[in-house]
Amino acid sequence: MSALIQATVAKKRCQQLPLHDIQKLVLQGYDLHRSRYFVLTVANAKLARQFLTKLADEHWLTTAEHHRDHVAERLHGQQCPVSLGLTFKGLVALELNPRYQAVFKNKARAFAEGAHFRAAAHLADTGNNAAAFWKPEFQPDKAHVLLTLHADTQQALAQTQKTLQDMAGSAFEMVGWHNAFEGQHLEETAPARKARRVHFGMLDGISQVRIHGATDKAGTHEPGELLLGHANDEGFNAWRLATERPDLSGTSGLSAQAQSAKVASFFKNASFCAFRPMRQYVTAFQQFLDTQASEWDVSAEYLRAKLLGRWDNGQVIRTGETSAPVAQAGRLDDFKFKDDPAGLGCPFGAHIRRMNPRDDGVVPTRRRPIVRRGMPYGPAWTPAEPNGTDLERGLLGLFFCASLEDQFEHLLSEWANANPMGVPNKGTAKDPLIGNHSQPHARFDIPQDMDHDPLALQGFTPFVRTEGTLYAFFPGLHGLHMMNDSEVFGPRACHD
Ligand code: HEM
């Protein structure tokens, strides 16, 4: 296809995606330095519904139609952009019609059950990561609403919080407003907006899932991988709901077809999100690298690159490299694992090769893309930090997708916490960065050339601890406004 035809197709798709109906955080995210996330508990359903729809009516909720200038203008007036997610228990507390609840139960079982109950079997959260040890904000009966604010300054966040709290009145329990999750990028300079680092010292946010129609650039995935009501990469739309005819007769007077269309419109352009704060133990990670580096007579920088799959400057690690090559701006994501079939550059067990195997021949063709938003929290690590006193720091992970089971949960339970794919020299260790390591003799293999045995790293301890996880539904703006529709939300008569 010529470049001109490609650009025309991309533009057409862009026009087809209703940007005004999709939350900006879902489709595009923000490049701001700070964030504040609240997990709120509904105290008064009617007041909560009024507050949440007001967020849209008064343009606090930003959509994908709002460009950077719009966001900047609002921030200038100390109004941070707001995004909104609702847990299944939250939708029940907000009095969502049971017939709509049933659609979630049929089509999004993980969401309806909630992360707390799926942690052990579907997220590999066992031992110290078990849901029983999660922060109290993740108690399933309390975690109802996830509100996120983004800004460059603490002052803007505090001002917006105050305004929103006043607007909400007694809609929510106060405790959620007081126990916010504070995100902060490690560097707050203008160039850092394009190159963010995580606490282990690596460059992040390089590889992003690009959805067709999200911008005027061509995407890598169909909208249905992220948004409900659209076809996914396999051409399948699980949320078309053409055959769902929840019986609303007697309440709506709508034809069966119109009822079906109405139900479908509630889900359209929404997305599912997993909010997962993960504490990082940087001292432990650093000590592991230093010990292994001296044991194998290589540099700690080399090992860090092998564990992640990228050098500290973001460049993917290729066969034969022992130190970072000069980074090629704009080309950091320009590589194929097909070109490295034996894992001589990027090992099979490396974080990025597990999380996005791309065209790796060892993986079935289903790609399972996940959209990563979120931000680090806590102070930057310094080598001067005394041993054993790792301060509270980590990553406030926000992962968006259309199917929590097929995408988010599969990545954690199968790709991160089972043996890596690929033969030979794949090792037996879990994902070196995020795996729930429990076997000190598990091996992370770093294949060498034909004449040398692989380096076999052992002695992994958990470098990340799960602080909690909740699953939230980020509605489209149309769906959110249905909170005003008494057939969809509100108290129901006993016979209803
Ligand atoms: C504290 C926890 C984590 C840290 C420090 C971390 C760090 C990183 C870093 C440094 C990169 C490379 C930058 C890039 O390619 O954009 C990356 C990539 C990635 N991570 Fe993580 N990550 C964490 C947790 C997770 C989790 C829980 C998931 C999945 C649910 C995940 C999924 C991914 C994906 C999909 C990529 C992109 C791979 C690619 O497309 O090449 N990460 N991560």
Coordinates of C-alpha atoms and ligand atoms in Angstrom, one line a residue:
M1 CA 0.0 0.0 0.0
S2 CA 1.4 3.4 -0.9
A3 CA 2.1 5.9 1.9
L4 CA -0.7 8.1 0.6
I5 CA -3.3 5.3 0.7
Q6 CA -2.1 4.3 4.2
A7 CA -2.4 7.9 5.4
T8 CA -5.9 8.1 3.9
V9 CA -7.0 4.8 5.5
A10 CA -5.6 5.9 8.9
K11 CA -7.4 9.3 8.6
K12 CA -10.7 7.5 7.7
R13 CA -10.4 5.2 10.7
C14 CA -9.6 8.2 12.9
Q15 CA -12.8 9.8 11.8
Q16 CA -14.7 6.7 12.6
L17 CA -13.6 6.5 16.2
P18 CA -15.9 8.7 18.3
L19 CA -13.1 10.5 20.2
H20 CA -15.7 12.7 22.1
D21 CA -17.1 9.6 23.7
I22 CA -13.8 7.9 24.8
Q23 CA -11.9 8.9 28.0
K24 CA -8.6 10.5 27.2
L25 CA -6.7 8.4 29.7
V26 CA -7.8 5.3 28.0
L27 CA -6.9 6.2 24.4
Q28 CA -4.1 8.6 24.7
G29 CA -3.0 9.2 28.4
Y30 CA -1.3 12.3 29.6
D31 CA 2.4 13.4 29.6
L32 CA 2.1 15.3 32.9
H33 CA 4.5 14.8 35.8
R34 CA 2.1 14.0 38.6
S35 CA -1.1 12.1 39.4
R36 CA -3.4 11.4 42.3
Y37 CA -5.7 8.4 42.3
F38 CA -8.6 8.0 44.7
V39 CA -10.4 4.7 45.5
L40 CA -13.8 5.9 46.8
T41 CA -16.7 4.1 48.5
V42 CA -20.2 5.1 47.6
A43 CA -22.1 6.3 50.7
N44 CA -25.2 7.7 49.0
A45 CA -26.0 6.2 45.5
K46 CA -28.1 9.1 44.3
L47 CA -25.6 11.8 45.3
A48 CA -22.8 9.8 43.8
R49 CA -24.6 9.4 40.5
Q50 CA -25.3 13.1 40.4
F51 CA -21.6 13.9 41.1
L52 CA -20.3 11.5 38.5
T53 CA -22.5 12.8 35.7
K54 CA -21.6 16.4 36.7
L55 CA -18.0 15.5 36.1
A56 CA -18.9 15.0 32.5
D57 CA -21.4 17.9 32.2
E58 CA -18.9 20.4 33.6
H59 CA -16.1 19.0 31.4
W60 CA -13.9 17.7 34.3
L61 CA -13.7 14.4 32.5
T62 CA -11.4 14.8 29.5
T63 CA -12.1 12.9 26.3
A64 CA -9.8 11.8 23.5
E65 CA -11.1 14.8 21.5
H66 CA -9.4 17.2 24.0
H67 CA -5.9 18.1 22.7
R68 CA -2.9 19.1 24.8
D69 CA -3.7 22.8 24.5
H70 CA -7.2 22.2 26.0
V71 CA -5.6 20.3 28.9
A72 CA -3.0 23.0 29.4
E73 CA -5.6 25.7 29.5
R74 CA -7.6 23.9 32.1
L75 CA -4.5 23.2 34.2
H76 CA -3.7 26.9 34.0
G77 CA -7.0 27.5 35.8
Q78 CA -6.0 24.8 38.4
Q79 CA -8.5 22.3 37.0
C80 CA -6.8 18.9 36.5
P81 CA -8.2 16.5 33.9
V82 CA -10.2 13.8 35.6
S83 CA -10.8 10.2 34.6
L84 CA -13.3 7.8 36.0
G85 CA -13.5 4.0 36.5
L86 CA -16.2 1.9 38.3
T87 CA -15.7 -1.5 39.8
F88 CA -18.5 -4.1 39.5
K89 CA -19.3 -3.7 43.2
G90 CA -19.3 0.1 42.6
L91 CA -21.9 -0.3 39.8
V92 CA -24.0 -2.4 42.1
A93 CA -23.7 0.3 44.8
L94 CA -24.7 2.9 42.3
E95 CA -27.8 0.8 41.6
L96 CA -27.1 -0.4 38.1
N97 CA -30.1 -2.4 36.8
P98 CA -29.5 -6.1 37.4
R99 CA -30.2 -6.8 33.8
Y100 CA -27.1 -4.7 32.8
Q101 CA -25.2 -6.4 35.7
A102 CA -26.0 -9.7 34.1
V103 CA -24.3 -8.6 30.8
F104 CA -21.1 -8.1 32.8
K105 CA -21.5 -11.5 34.4
N106 CA -21.9 -13.2 31.0
K107 CA -19.3 -11.3 29.1
A108 CA -16.7 -10.1 31.6
R109 CA -16.5 -12.6 34.3
A110 CA -13.2 -11.4 35.7
F111 CA -14.5 -7.9 36.1
A112 CA -17.7 -9.1 37.7
E113 CA -15.8 -11.3 40.2
G114 CA -13.2 -8.7 40.9
A115 CA -9.4 -8.9 41.2
H116 CA -9.5 -9.8 45.0
F117 CA -11.2 -13.1 44.3
R118 CA -9.1 -13.9 41.3
A119 CA -5.7 -13.0 42.7
A120 CA -4.3 -16.4 43.6
A121 CA -5.6 -18.4 40.6
H122 CA -5.4 -15.7 37.8
L123 CA -2.7 -13.2 38.9
A124 CA -0.2 -15.4 40.6
D125 CA -0.6 -13.3 43.7
T126 CA 0.2 -15.8 46.4
G127 CA 2.5 -15.7 49.5
N128 CA 3.3 -12.1 50.4
N129 CA 1.4 -10.9 47.4
A130 CA -1.9 -12.6 48.5
A131 CA -5.0 -10.5 48.5
A132 CA -5.3 -10.9 52.3
F133 CA -2.2 -8.6 52.6
W134 CA -3.3 -5.9 50.2
K135 CA -3.9 -2.3 51.3
P136 CA -7.3 -1.7 52.8
E137 CA -8.4 0.5 49.8
F138 CA -8.7 -2.8 47.8
Q139 CA -11.3 -4.4 50.1
P140 CA -13.8 -5.6 47.5
D141 CA -16.8 -4.2 49.4
K142 CA -15.2 -0.7 49.7
A143 CA -13.5 -0.2 46.4
H144 CA -16.2 1.3 44.2
V145 CA -15.0 4.2 42.2
L146 CA -11.5 5.0 40.8
L147 CA -11.0 8.7 40.2
T148 CA -7.7 9.8 38.7
L149 CA -6.3 13.4 38.5
H150 CA -3.2 14.4 36.4
A151 CA -1.2 17.6 36.6
D152 CA 2.3 19.0 36.7
T153 CA 2.1 20.4 40.2
Q154 CA 1.1 19.3 43.6
Q155 CA -0.8 22.6 44.0
A156 CA -3.1 21.9 41.0
L157 CA -3.8 18.4 42.4
A158 CA -4.7 19.8 45.8
Q159 CA -6.9 22.5 44.4
T160 CA -8.8 20.1 42.2
Q161 CA -9.2 17.7 45.0
K162 CA -10.7 20.3 47.2
T163 CA -13.2 21.4 44.5
L164 CA -14.2 17.9 43.7
Q165 CA -14.7 17.0 47.4
D166 CA -16.9 20.0 47.8
M167 CA -18.9 19.0 44.7
A168 CA -19.3 15.5 46.0
G169 CA -20.5 16.4 49.4
S170 CA -21.5 13.3 51.3
A171 CA -21.7 11.0 48.2
F172 CA -18.6 9.0 49.3
E173 CA -17.0 8.0 52.5
M174 CA -14.3 10.5 53.5
V175 CA -11.6 7.9 54.0
G176 CA -11.0 7.5 50.2
W177 CA -10.4 11.2 49.8
H178 CA -7.8 11.1 52.5
N179 CA -5.9 8.0 51.4
A180 CA -5.0 9.0 47.9
F181 CA -2.3 7.2 45.8
E182 CA 0.3 9.9 44.8
G183 CA 2.1 9.3 41.5
Q184 CA 5.2 11.3 40.6
H185 CA 7.6 10.8 37.7
L186 CA 11.3 10.6 38.7
E187 CA 12.3 13.6 36.6
E188 CA 10.1 16.7 36.1
T189 CA 11.9 18.4 33.2
A190 CA 10.5 19.1 29.7
P191 CA 12.8 16.5 28.0
A192 CA 11.7 13.9 30.6
R193 CA 8.2 14.0 29.2
K194 CA 9.4 12.0 26.3
A195 CA 11.7 9.6 28.3
R196 CA 10.4 8.4 31.6
R197 CA 12.4 6.1 33.9
V198 CA 11.1 3.6 36.5
H199 CA 12.7 3.0 39.9
F200 CA 15.0 0.1 38.7
G201 CA 16.6 2.8 36.5
M202 CA 15.3 1.7 33.1
L203 CA 13.7 3.8 30.5
D204 CA 9.9 3.2 30.2
G205 CA 7.0 4.1 28.0
I206 CA 8.9 3.3 24.8
S207 CA 6.7 0.6 23.4
Q208 CA 3.1 1.6 23.4
V209 CA 0.1 -0.1 21.8
R210 CA -1.2 2.1 19.0
I211 CA -4.9 1.8 18.2
H212 CA -6.1 2.5 14.7
G213 CA -8.0 5.7 14.9
A214 CA -6.6 7.0 18.1
T215 CA -4.4 9.5 16.3
D216 CA -4.0 10.2 12.6
K217 CA -0.9 7.9 12.6
A218 CA -1.5 4.3 11.5
G219 CA -2.0 2.0 14.5
T220 CA -0.8 -1.5 15.3
H221 CA -4.0 -2.9 16.7
E222 CA -7.8 -2.7 16.0
P223 CA -9.9 -0.6 18.5
G224 CA -11.6 -3.8 19.8
E225 CA -8.4 -4.7 21.7
L226 CA -9.0 -1.7 23.9
L227 CA -12.6 -0.5 23.5
L228 CA -15.8 -2.4 23.9
G229 CA -18.2 -2.5 21.0
H230 CA -15.5 -2.6 18.3
A231 CA -14.0 -5.5 16.4
N232 CA -10.6 -6.7 17.7
D233 CA -7.5 -7.9 15.8
E234 CA -9.4 -11.1 14.9
G235 CA -12.4 -9.3 13.5
F236 CA -14.5 -10.3 16.5
N237 CA -16.7 -7.9 18.5
A238 CA -17.8 -9.5 21.8
W239 CA -19.9 -6.5 22.8
R240 CA -22.1 -6.1 19.7
L241 CA -24.8 -7.5 21.9
A242 CA -27.0 -8.1 18.9
T243 CA -28.5 -11.2 20.5
E244 CA -28.7 -9.8 24.0
R245 CA -32.3 -8.9 24.6
P246 CA -32.6 -8.2 28.3
D247 CA -36.3 -8.0 29.1
L248 CA -37.0 -4.4 29.8
S249 CA -40.7 -4.7 28.7
G250 CA -43.1 -2.9 30.9
T251 CA -40.5 -0.4 31.8
S252 CA -39.4 1.1 28.5
G253 CA -42.0 0.4 25.8
L254 CA -39.1 -0.1 23.3
S255 CA -39.0 -2.7 20.7
A256 CA -36.7 -5.7 21.3
Q257 CA -34.3 -4.3 18.8
A258 CA -34.3 -0.8 20.3
Q259 CA -33.8 -2.4 23.8
S260 CA -30.8 -4.3 22.5
A261 CA -29.3 -1.1 20.9
K262 CA -29.8 0.8 24.1
V263 CA -28.0 -1.9 26.2
A264 CA -25.2 -2.0 23.7
S265 CA -24.8 1.8 23.9
F266 CA -24.1 1.6 27.6
F267 CA -20.9 -0.5 27.0
K268 CA -19.8 1.1 23.7
N269 CA -16.4 2.9 23.8
A270 CA -15.7 1.8 27.4
S271 CA -12.6 -0.1 28.4
F272 CA -11.5 -2.2 31.3
C273 CA -8.6 -1.2 33.6
A274 CA -6.5 -3.0 36.2
F275 CA -5.2 -0.6 38.8
R276 CA -2.2 -2.4 40.4
P277 CA 0.2 -0.6 42.6
M278 CA 3.5 -2.5 42.9
R279 CA 6.1 -1.8 45.5
Q280 CA 9.7 -2.1 44.2
Y281 CA 12.7 -3.2 46.2
V282 CA 15.5 -1.4 44.4
T283 CA 18.2 -2.2 46.9
A284 CA 17.5 -5.9 46.6
F285 CA 17.5 -5.7 42.8
Q286 CA 20.7 -3.8 42.8
Q287 CA 22.4 -6.2 45.1
F288 CA 21.3 -9.1 43.0
L289 CA 22.8 -7.5 39.9
D290 CA 26.1 -6.8 41.7
T291 CA 26.4 -10.3 43.1
Q292 CA 25.6 -12.0 39.8
A293 CA 27.9 -9.6 37.9
S294 CA 30.9 -10.5 39.9
E295 CA 30.0 -14.2 39.8
W296 CA 29.8 -14.2 36.0
D297 CA 32.4 -11.6 35.4
V298 CA 30.2 -9.3 33.4
S299 CA 28.9 -5.8 34.1
A300 CA 25.7 -5.1 36.2
E301 CA 24.6 -2.9 33.3
Y302 CA 24.8 -5.9 30.9
L303 CA 22.7 -8.1 33.3
R304 CA 20.1 -5.4 33.7
A305 CA 19.7 -5.1 30.0
K306 CA 19.4 -9.0 29.7
L307 CA 16.7 -9.1 32.4
L308 CA 14.6 -6.3 30.8
G309 CA 15.6 -6.8 27.1
R310 CA 16.6 -3.2 26.7
W311 CA 19.7 -1.2 27.6
D312 CA 19.4 1.7 30.0
N313 CA 19.1 4.1 26.9
G314 CA 16.1 2.1 25.7
Q315 CA 17.8 0.3 22.8
V316 CA 16.9 -3.4 22.5
I317 CA 19.8 -5.7 23.4
R318 CA 21.1 -7.5 20.3
T319 CA 23.3 -10.5 19.7
G320 CA 27.0 -10.0 20.6
E321 CA 26.5 -6.7 22.5
T322 CA 28.2 -6.3 25.8
S323 CA 27.6 -2.6 26.3
A324 CA 24.9 -0.1 25.1
P325 CA 25.1 1.1 21.6
V326 CA 24.3 4.7 20.8
A327 CA 20.5 5.0 21.0
Q328 CA 18.8 5.7 17.6
A329 CA 16.2 8.3 18.4
G330 CA 12.7 7.4 17.1
R331 CA 13.8 3.8 16.3
L332 CA 13.8 2.3 19.8
D333 CA 10.8 0.1 18.9
D334 CA 12.1 -0.9 15.6
F335 CA 13.0 -4.6 16.0
K336 CA 11.7 -8.1 15.6
F337 CA 12.3 -11.2 17.8
K338 CA 12.1 -13.2 14.6
D339 CA 15.6 -11.9 14.0
D340 CA 16.8 -13.3 17.3
P341 CA 15.4 -16.9 17.2
A342 CA 17.7 -18.4 19.8
G343 CA 17.5 -15.5 22.3
L344 CA 21.2 -14.6 21.8
G345 CA 20.4 -10.9 22.1
C346 CA 17.2 -10.7 24.1
P347 CA 16.7 -13.8 26.3
F348 CA 13.3 -15.6 26.1
G349 CA 12.8 -14.8 29.8
A350 CA 13.4 -11.1 29.6
H351 CA 10.5 -8.8 30.7
I352 CA 9.8 -7.2 27.3
R353 CA 10.0 -10.5 25.4
R354 CA 7.5 -12.1 27.7
M355 CA 5.1 -9.2 27.9
N356 CA 5.1 -8.6 24.1
P357 CA 6.5 -11.5 22.2
R358 CA 5.8 -9.7 18.9
D359 CA 6.5 -12.0 16.0
D360 CA 8.3 -14.6 18.1
G361 CA 7.7 -18.0 16.4
V362 CA 7.2 -19.8 19.8
V363 CA 4.0 -17.9 20.6
P364 CA 0.5 -18.5 19.2
T365 CA -0.6 -15.7 16.9
R366 CA -2.9 -14.1 19.5
R367 CA -1.0 -11.0 20.5
R368 CA -2.7 -9.8 23.8
P369 CA -1.8 -6.2 23.7
I370 CA -2.1 -4.1 26.9
V371 CA -2.2 -0.3 27.1
R372 CA 0.1 0.9 30.0
R373 CA -0.6 4.1 31.8
G374 CA 0.4 4.8 35.4
M375 CA 3.3 6.4 37.1
P376 CA 6.0 5.7 39.7
Y377 CA 5.5 6.7 43.3
G378 CA 7.9 7.4 46.1
P379 CA 11.4 9.0 46.1
A380 CA 14.0 8.2 43.6
W381 CA 16.5 5.5 44.8
T382 CA 20.1 6.5 45.6
P383 CA 23.0 4.1 46.2
A384 CA 23.5 5.9 49.5
E385 CA 20.3 4.4 50.8
P386 CA 21.4 2.1 53.7
N387 CA 21.0 -1.6 53.1
G388 CA 17.7 -3.1 54.2
T389 CA 15.8 0.2 54.5
D390 CA 14.3 0.3 51.1
L391 CA 11.9 3.3 51.2
E392 CA 8.3 3.0 50.0
R393 CA 8.4 3.4 46.2
G394 CA 7.1 1.6 43.2
L395 CA 4.8 1.8 40.3
L396 CA 1.1 2.8 40.2
G397 CA 0.3 0.5 37.4
L398 CA -2.8 1.2 35.2
F399 CA -3.4 -1.4 32.5
F400 CA -6.2 -1.0 29.9
C401 CA -7.6 -3.7 27.7
A402 CA -11.0 -5.0 26.4
S403 CA -10.7 -8.4 28.0
L404 CA -9.1 -8.7 31.5
E405 CA -9.0 -12.5 31.1
D406 CA -7.4 -12.7 27.7
Q407 CA -5.1 -9.8 28.1
F408 CA -4.1 -8.6 31.6
E409 CA -4.6 -11.9 33.5
H410 CA -3.0 -14.0 30.8
L411 CA 0.1 -11.8 30.8
L412 CA 0.5 -12.1 34.6
S413 CA -0.4 -15.7 35.1
E414 CA 1.0 -17.3 32.0
W415 CA 3.6 -15.1 30.5
A416 CA 5.1 -13.5 33.7
N417 CA 4.8 -16.3 36.2
A418 CA 5.1 -19.5 34.2
N419 CA 8.3 -20.8 32.4
P420 CA 9.3 -18.6 29.5
M421 CA 8.5 -19.9 26.0
G422 CA 11.3 -20.8 23.6
V423 CA 13.8 -23.6 23.3
P424 CA 16.5 -24.3 24.2
N425 CA 18.1 -22.1 26.8
K426 CA 14.9 -20.6 28.2
G427 CA 15.5 -21.3 31.9
T428 CA 13.0 -21.9 34.6
A429 CA 12.8 -18.6 36.4
K430 CA 9.7 -16.3 36.3
D431 CA 9.8 -12.8 34.8
P432 CA 12.9 -11.4 36.5
L433 CA 11.4 -8.0 37.2
I434 CA 7.8 -8.8 38.2
G435 CA 7.7 -12.5 38.8
N436 CA 6.5 -13.8 42.2
H437 CA 9.8 -15.6 42.8
S438 CA 9.7 -18.4 45.3
Q439 CA 12.3 -20.9 44.1
P440 CA 15.9 -19.8 44.7
H441 CA 17.2 -22.5 42.3
A442 CA 15.1 -21.4 39.3
R443 CA 17.4 -20.4 36.5
F444 CA 17.3 -17.4 34.2
D445 CA 19.3 -18.4 31.2
I446 CA 21.3 -15.9 29.1
P447 CA 22.2 -17.9 26.0
Q448 CA 25.8 -17.3 24.6
D449 CA 27.2 -18.3 21.3
M450 CA 27.5 -22.0 20.1
D451 CA 30.8 -22.6 21.9
H452 CA 29.7 -21.4 25.3
D453 CA 27.2 -22.5 27.9
P454 CA 24.5 -20.0 28.8
L455 CA 25.0 -17.9 31.9
A456 CA 22.5 -19.3 34.4
L457 CA 21.4 -16.7 37.0
Q458 CA 19.9 -18.1 40.2
G459 CA 18.9 -16.7 43.6
F460 CA 16.0 -14.5 42.5
T461 CA 14.0 -13.0 45.4
P462 CA 10.8 -10.9 44.7
F463 CA 11.9 -7.4 43.5
V464 CA 8.2 -6.3 43.3
R465 CA 5.3 -6.8 45.7
T466 CA 1.6 -6.4 44.8
E467 CA 0.0 -3.7 47.0
G468 CA -3.5 -4.4 45.6
T469 CA -5.4 -4.7 42.4
L470 CA -8.9 -3.6 41.4
Y471 CA -10.7 -4.0 38.1
A472 CA -12.5 -0.9 36.8
F473 CA -14.9 -0.2 33.9
F474 CA -14.0 3.2 32.3
P475 CA -17.3 4.1 30.6
G476 CA -17.8 6.1 27.4
L477 CA -19.3 9.5 28.0
H478 CA -22.7 8.3 26.6
G479 CA -22.7 5.3 29.0
L480 CA -21.9 7.6 31.9
H481 CA -24.8 9.9 31.1
M482 CA -27.1 6.8 31.4
M483 CA -26.7 7.2 35.1
N484 CA -29.5 9.8 34.7
D485 CA -31.8 7.1 33.1
S486 CA -34.0 5.5 35.7
E487 CA -34.3 2.3 33.5
V488 CA -30.6 1.9 33.8
F489 CA -29.7 3.2 37.2
G490 CA -31.7 3.8 40.4
P491 CA -33.7 2.0 43.1
R492 CA -35.8 -0.9 41.7
A493 CA -39.1 -2.1 42.9
C494 CA -39.0 -5.6 44.5
H495 CA -40.7 -7.3 41.5
D496 CA -38.4 -5.6 39.0
Ligands
HEM1 C1 7.1 -2.6 39.0 C2 6.6 -3.3 37.9 C3 7.1 -3.1 36.5 C4 8.2 -2.4 36.0 C5 9.3 -1.8 36.8 C6 8.2 -2.5 34.6 C7 9.2 -2.0 33.8 C8 9.1 -2.0 32.4 C9 10.1 -1.4 31.5 C10 11.3 -0.6 32.0 C11 9.7 -1.7 30.3 C12 10.5 -1.3 29.0 C13 9.9 0.0 28.4 C14 9.1 -0.2 27.2 O1 9.3 -1.1 26.4 O2 8.2 0.7 27.0 C15 8.5 -2.4 30.3 C16 7.8 -2.8 29.2 C17 6.6 -3.5 29.3 N1 5.9 -3.9 30.4 FE1 6.5 -3.7 32.3 N2 7.1 -3.2 34.2 C18 6.4 -3.5 35.4 C19 5.2 -4.2 35.4 C20 4.5 -4.7 34.3 C21 3.3 -5.5 34.4 C22 2.5 -5.9 35.7 C23 2.9 -5.7 33.1 C24 1.7 -6.5 32.6 C25 0.5 -6.6 33.2 C26 3.9 -5.1 32.3 C27 3.8 -5.1 30.9 C28 4.7 -4.5 30.1 C29 4.6 -4.5 28.6 C30 3.4 -5.0 27.8 C31 5.7 -3.8 28.1 C32 6.1 -3.5 26.7 C33 6.9 -4.6 26.0 C34 7.1 -4.3 24.6 O3 6.1 -3.9 23.9 O4 8.2 -4.4 24.1 N3 4.8 -4.5 33.0 N4 8.1 -2.6 31.6

